[in-house]
PDB file of C-alpha atoms in Angstrom:
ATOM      1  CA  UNK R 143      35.320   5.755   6.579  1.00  0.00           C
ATOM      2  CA  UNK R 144      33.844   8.084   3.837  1.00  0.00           C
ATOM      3  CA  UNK R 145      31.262   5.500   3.554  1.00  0.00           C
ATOM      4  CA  UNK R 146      28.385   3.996   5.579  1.00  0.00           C
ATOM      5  CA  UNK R 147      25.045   1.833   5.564  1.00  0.00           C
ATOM      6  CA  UNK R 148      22.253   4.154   4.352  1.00  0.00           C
ATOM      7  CA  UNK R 149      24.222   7.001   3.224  1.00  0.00           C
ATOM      8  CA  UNK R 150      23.479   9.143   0.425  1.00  0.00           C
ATOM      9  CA  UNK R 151      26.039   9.305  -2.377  1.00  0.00           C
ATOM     10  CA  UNK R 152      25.214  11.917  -5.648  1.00  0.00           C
ATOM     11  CA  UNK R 153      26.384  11.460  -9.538  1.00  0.00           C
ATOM     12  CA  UNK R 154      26.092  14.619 -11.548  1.00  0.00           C
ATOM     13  CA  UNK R 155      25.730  13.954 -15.408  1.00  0.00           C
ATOM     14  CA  UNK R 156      24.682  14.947 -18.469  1.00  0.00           C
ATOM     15  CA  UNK R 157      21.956  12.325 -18.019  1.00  0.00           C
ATOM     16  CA  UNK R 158      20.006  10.821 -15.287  1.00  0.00           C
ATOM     17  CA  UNK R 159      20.775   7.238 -14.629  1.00  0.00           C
ATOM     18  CA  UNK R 160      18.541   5.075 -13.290  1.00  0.00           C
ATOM     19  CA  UNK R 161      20.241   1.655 -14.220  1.00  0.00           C
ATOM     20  CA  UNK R 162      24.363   1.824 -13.928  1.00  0.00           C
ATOM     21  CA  UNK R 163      26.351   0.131 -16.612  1.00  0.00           C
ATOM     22  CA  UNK R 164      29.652  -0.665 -15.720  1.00  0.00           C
ATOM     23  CA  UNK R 165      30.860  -1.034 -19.409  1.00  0.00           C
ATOM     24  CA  UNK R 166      30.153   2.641 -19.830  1.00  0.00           C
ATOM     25  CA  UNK R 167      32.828   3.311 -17.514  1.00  0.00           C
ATOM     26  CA  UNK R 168      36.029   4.849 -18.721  1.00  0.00           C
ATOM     27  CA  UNK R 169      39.642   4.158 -17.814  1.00  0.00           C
ATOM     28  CA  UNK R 170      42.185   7.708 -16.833  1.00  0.00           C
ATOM     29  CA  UNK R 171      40.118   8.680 -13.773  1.00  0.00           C
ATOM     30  CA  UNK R 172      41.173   8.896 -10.460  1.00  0.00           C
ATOM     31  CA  UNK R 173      40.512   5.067  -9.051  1.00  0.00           C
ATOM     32  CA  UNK R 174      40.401   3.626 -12.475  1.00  0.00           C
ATOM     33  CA  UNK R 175      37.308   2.559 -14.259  1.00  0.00           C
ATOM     34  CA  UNK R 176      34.151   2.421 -12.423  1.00  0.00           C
ATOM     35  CA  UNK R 177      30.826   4.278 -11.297  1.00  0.00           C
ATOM     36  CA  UNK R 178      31.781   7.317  -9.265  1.00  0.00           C
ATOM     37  CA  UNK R 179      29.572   8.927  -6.509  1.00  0.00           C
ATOM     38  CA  UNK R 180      30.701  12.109  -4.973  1.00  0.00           C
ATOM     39  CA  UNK R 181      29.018  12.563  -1.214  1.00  0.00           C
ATOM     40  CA  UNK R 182      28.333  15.892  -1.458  1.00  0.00           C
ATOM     41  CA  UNK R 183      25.367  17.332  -3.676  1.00  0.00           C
ATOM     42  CA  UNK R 184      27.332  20.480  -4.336  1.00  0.00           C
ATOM     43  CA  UNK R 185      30.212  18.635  -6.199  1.00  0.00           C
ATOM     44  CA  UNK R 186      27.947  16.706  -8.001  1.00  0.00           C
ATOM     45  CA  UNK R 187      26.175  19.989  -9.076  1.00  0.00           C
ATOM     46  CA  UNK R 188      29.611  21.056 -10.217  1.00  0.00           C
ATOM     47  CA  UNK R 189      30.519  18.149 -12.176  1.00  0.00           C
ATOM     48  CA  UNK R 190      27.447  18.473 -14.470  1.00  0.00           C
ATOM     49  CA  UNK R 191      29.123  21.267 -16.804  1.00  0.00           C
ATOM     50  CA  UNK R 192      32.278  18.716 -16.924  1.00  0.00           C
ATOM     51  CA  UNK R 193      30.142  15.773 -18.051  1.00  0.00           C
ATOM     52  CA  UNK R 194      28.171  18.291 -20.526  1.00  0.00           C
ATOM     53  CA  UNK R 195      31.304  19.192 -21.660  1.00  0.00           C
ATOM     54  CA  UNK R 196      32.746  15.804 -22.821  1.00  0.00           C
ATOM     55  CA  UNK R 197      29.508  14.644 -23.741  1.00  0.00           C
ATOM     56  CA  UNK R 198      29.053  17.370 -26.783  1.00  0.00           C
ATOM     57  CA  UNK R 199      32.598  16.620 -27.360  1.00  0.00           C
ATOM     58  CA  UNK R 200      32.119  13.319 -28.293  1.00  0.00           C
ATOM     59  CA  UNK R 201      28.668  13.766 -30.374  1.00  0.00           C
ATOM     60  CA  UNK R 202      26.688  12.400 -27.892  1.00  0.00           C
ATOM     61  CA  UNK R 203      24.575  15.470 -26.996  1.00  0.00           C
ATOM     62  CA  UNK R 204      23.599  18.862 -28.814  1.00  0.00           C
ATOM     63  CA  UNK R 205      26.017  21.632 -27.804  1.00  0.00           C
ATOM     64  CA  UNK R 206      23.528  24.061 -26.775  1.00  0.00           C
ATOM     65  CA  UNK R 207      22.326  21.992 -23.895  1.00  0.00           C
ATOM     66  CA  UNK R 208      22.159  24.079 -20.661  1.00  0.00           C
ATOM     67  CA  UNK R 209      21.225  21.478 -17.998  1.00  0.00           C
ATOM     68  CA  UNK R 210      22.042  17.871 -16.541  1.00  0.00           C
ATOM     69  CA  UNK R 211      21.058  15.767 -13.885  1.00  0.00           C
ATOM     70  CA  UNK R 212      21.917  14.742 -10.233  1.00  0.00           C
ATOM     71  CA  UNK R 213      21.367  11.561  -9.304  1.00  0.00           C
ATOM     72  CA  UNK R 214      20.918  10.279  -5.624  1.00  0.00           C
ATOM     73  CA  UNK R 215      21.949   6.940  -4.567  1.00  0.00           C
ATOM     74  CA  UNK R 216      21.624   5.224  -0.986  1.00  0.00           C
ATOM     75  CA  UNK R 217      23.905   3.084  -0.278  1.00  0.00           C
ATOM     76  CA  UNK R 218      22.791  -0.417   1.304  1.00  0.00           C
ATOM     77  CA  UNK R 219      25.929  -2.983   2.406  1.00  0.00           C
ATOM     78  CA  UNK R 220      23.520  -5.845   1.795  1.00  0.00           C
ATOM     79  CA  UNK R 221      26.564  -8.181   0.223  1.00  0.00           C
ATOM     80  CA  UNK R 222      30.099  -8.841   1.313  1.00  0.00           C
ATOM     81  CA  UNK R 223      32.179  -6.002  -0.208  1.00  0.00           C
ATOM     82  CA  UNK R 224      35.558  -5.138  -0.195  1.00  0.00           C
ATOM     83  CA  UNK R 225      35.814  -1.313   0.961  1.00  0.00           C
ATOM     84  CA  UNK R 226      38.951   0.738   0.136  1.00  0.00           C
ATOM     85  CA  UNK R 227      38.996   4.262   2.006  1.00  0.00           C
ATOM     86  CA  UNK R 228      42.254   6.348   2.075  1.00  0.00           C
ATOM     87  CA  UNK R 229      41.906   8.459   4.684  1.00  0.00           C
ATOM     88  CA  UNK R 230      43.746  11.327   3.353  1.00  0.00           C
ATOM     89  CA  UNK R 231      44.943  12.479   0.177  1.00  0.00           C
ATOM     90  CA  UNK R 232      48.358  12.281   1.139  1.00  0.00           C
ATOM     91  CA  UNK R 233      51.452   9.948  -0.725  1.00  0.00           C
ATOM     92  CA  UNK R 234      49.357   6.721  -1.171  1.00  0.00           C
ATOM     93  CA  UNK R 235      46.383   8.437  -3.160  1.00  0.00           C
ATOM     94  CA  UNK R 236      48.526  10.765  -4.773  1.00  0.00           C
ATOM     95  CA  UNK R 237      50.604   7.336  -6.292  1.00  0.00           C
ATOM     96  CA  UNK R 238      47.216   5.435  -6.857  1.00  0.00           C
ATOM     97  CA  UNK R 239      45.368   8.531  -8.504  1.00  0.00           C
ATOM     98  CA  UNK R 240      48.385   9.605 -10.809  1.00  0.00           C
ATOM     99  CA  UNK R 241      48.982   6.075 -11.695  1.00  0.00           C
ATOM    100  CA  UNK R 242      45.648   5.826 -13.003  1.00  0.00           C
ATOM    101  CA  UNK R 243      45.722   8.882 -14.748  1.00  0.00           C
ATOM    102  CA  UNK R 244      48.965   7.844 -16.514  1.00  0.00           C
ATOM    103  CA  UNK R 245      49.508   4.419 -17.632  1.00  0.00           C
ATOM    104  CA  UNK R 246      53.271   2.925 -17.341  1.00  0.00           C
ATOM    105  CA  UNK R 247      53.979   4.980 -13.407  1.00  0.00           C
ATOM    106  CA  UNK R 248      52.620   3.223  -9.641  1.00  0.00           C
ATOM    107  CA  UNK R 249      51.638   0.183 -11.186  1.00  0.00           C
ATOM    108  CA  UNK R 250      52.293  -1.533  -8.329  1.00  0.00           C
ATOM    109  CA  UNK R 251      49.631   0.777  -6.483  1.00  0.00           C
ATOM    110  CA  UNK R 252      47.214  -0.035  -8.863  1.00  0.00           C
ATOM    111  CA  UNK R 253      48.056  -3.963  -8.315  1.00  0.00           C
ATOM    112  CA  UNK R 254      47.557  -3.832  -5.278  1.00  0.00           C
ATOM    113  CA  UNK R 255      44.296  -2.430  -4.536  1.00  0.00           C
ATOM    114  CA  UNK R 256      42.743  -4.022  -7.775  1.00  0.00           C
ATOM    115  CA  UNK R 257      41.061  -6.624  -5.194  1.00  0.00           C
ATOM    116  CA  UNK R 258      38.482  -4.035  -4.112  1.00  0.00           C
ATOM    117  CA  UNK R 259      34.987  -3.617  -5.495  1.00  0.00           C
ATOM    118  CA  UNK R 260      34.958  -0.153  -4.007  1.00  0.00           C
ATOM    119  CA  UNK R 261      37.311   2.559  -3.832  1.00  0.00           C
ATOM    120  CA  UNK R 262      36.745   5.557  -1.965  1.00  0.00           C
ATOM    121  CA  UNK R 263      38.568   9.049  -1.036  1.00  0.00           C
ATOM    122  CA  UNK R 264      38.586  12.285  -2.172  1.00  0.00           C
ATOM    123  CA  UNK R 265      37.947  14.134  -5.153  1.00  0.00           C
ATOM    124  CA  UNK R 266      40.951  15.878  -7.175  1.00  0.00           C
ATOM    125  CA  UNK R 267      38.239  18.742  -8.164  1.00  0.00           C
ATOM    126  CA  UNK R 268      39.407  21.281 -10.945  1.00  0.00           C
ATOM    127  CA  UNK R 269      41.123  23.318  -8.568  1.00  0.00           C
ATOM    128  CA  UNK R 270      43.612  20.145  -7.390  1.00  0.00           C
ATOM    129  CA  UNK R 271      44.239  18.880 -10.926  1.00  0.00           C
ATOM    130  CA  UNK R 272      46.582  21.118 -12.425  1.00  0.00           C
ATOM    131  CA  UNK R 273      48.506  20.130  -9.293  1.00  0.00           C
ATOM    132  CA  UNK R 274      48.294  16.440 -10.243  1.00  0.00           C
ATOM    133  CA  UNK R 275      48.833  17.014 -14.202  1.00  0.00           C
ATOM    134  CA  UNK R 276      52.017  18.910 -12.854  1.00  0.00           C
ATOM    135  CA  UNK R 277      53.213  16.372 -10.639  1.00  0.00           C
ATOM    136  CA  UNK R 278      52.487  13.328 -13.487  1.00  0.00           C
ATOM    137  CA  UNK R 279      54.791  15.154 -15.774  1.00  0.00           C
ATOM    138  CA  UNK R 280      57.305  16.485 -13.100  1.00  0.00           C
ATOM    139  CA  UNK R 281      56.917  19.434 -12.791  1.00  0.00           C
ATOM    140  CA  UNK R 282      58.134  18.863  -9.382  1.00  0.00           C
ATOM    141  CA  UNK R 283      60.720  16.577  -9.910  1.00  0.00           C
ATOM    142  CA  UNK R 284      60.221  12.765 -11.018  1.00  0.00           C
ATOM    143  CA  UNK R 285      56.799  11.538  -9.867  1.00  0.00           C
ATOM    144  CA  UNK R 286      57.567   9.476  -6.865  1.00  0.00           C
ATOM    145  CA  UNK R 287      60.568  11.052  -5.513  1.00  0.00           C
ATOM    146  CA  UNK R 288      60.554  12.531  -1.966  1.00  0.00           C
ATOM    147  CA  UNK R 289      60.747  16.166  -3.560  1.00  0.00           C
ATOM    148  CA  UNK R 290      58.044  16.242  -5.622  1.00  0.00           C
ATOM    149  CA  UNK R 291      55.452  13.995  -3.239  1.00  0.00           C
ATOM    150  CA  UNK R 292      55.957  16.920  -0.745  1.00  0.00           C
ATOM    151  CA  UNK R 293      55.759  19.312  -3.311  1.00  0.00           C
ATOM    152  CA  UNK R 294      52.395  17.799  -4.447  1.00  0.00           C
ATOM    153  CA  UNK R 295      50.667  17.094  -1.465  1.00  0.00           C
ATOM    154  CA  UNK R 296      51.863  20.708   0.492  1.00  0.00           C
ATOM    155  CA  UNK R 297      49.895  22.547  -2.671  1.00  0.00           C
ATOM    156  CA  UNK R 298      47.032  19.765  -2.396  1.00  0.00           C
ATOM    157  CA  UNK R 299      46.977  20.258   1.384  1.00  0.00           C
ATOM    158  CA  UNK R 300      45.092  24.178   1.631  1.00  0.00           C
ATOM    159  CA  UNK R 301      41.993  22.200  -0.612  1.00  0.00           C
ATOM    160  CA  UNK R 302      39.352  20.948   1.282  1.00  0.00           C
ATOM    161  CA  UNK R 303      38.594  18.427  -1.109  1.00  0.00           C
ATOM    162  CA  UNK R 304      35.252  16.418  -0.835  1.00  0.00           C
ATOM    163  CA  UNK R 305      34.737  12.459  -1.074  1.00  0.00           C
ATOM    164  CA  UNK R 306      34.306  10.253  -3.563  1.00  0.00           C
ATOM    165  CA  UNK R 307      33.261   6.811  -4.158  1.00  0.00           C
ATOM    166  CA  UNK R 308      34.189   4.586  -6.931  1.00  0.00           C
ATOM    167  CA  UNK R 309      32.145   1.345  -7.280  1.00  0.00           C
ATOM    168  CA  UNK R 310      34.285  -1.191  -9.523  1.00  0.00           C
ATOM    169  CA  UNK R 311      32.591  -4.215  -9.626  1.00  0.00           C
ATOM    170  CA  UNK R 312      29.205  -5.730 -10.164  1.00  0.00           C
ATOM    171  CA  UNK R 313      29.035  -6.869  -6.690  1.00  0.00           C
ATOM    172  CA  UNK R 314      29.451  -3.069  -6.077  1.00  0.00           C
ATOM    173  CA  UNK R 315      27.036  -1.919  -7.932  1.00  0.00           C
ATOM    174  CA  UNK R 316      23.993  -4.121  -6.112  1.00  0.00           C
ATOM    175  CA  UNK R 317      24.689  -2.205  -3.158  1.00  0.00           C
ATOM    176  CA  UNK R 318      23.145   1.271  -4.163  1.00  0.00           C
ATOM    177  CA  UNK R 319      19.287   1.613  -4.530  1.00  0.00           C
ATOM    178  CA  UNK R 320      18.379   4.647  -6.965  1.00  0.00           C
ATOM    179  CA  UNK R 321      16.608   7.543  -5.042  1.00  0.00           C
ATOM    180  CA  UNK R 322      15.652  10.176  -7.634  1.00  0.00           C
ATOM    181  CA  UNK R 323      17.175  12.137 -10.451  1.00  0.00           C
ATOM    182  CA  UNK R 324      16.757  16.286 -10.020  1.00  0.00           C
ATOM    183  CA  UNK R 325      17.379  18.376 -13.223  1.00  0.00           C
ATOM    184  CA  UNK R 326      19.833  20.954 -12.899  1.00  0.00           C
ATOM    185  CA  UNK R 327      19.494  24.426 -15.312  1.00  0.00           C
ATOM    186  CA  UNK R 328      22.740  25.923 -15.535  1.00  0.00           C
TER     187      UNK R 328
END
């Protein structure tokens, strides 16, 4: 399991974030709306420039800003939580991540693990998504067939893709205690 009592888990950001709000979460990301934690520093590091990006974008920061923030959380299973972990990014994620990227395919996937207040597993990084946008508009074949799961997951496969942890609920949320926020220059 990706995660554990006491671990360290990272958010990279235009911003630091001391306090998490839930309602700032957006929809289309890989487990669906919530408060995502990579566990590894470097990927958080990386995600900065993304966040920077959309955040000029939508008007909510000056274009010419050259550094963001990582922000360390420990995590501390102090209430009863329901813990998602997919071990692999194999068929299951691929259905679950794609289905939350595109509304109207896997909805049963998404039913079903809507019970959890945390989702975890790992990251489609910049280098995996143009294999995911491909396979959500079939590039492969039709999303879900035999064919193009194969064809998906044997390009996703050579990636050594890191973890990440989505916290979806409240409930969630309690569990991590805020560390410190670094500044990053880029």
């Amino acid at each position: 399991m990706i995660i554990k009592n006491g671990i360290s888990l990272y958010h990279g950001s235009y911003a630091k974030i001391e306090k998490i709000n839930l309602d700032n979460c957006l929809d289309g990301k890989d487990f669906g709306a919530g408060f995502y934690l990579a566990t590894d520093y470097s990927q958080a590091v990386k995600f900065i420039k993304t966040s920077i990006a959309k955040a000029v974008k939508n008007r909510i920061i000056k274009a010419d800003t050259d550094a963001g923030y990582v922000t360390e959380f420990k995590f501390m299973k102090a209430c009863d939580v329901n813990v998602y972990d997919f071990k692999k990014a194999g068929k299951e994620w691929l259905h679950y991540v794609a289905g939350n990227r595109k509304k109207g395919i896997f909805e049963e996937e998404i039913r079903k693990l809507q019970k959890y207040d945390i989702i975890c597993g790992k990251i489609a990084n910049d280098a995996t998504n143009r294999v995911i946008t491909a396979y959500i508009n079939n590039a492969y074949g039709k999303a879900g067939s035999p064919l193009a799961d194969r064809t998906a997951i044997n390009l996703l496969i050579p990636n050594k893709l890191s973890g990440q942890v989505c916290f979806k609920t409240q409930k969630s949320i309690s569990c991590l205690a805020f560390v410190r926020a670094e500044e990053i220059v880029l």
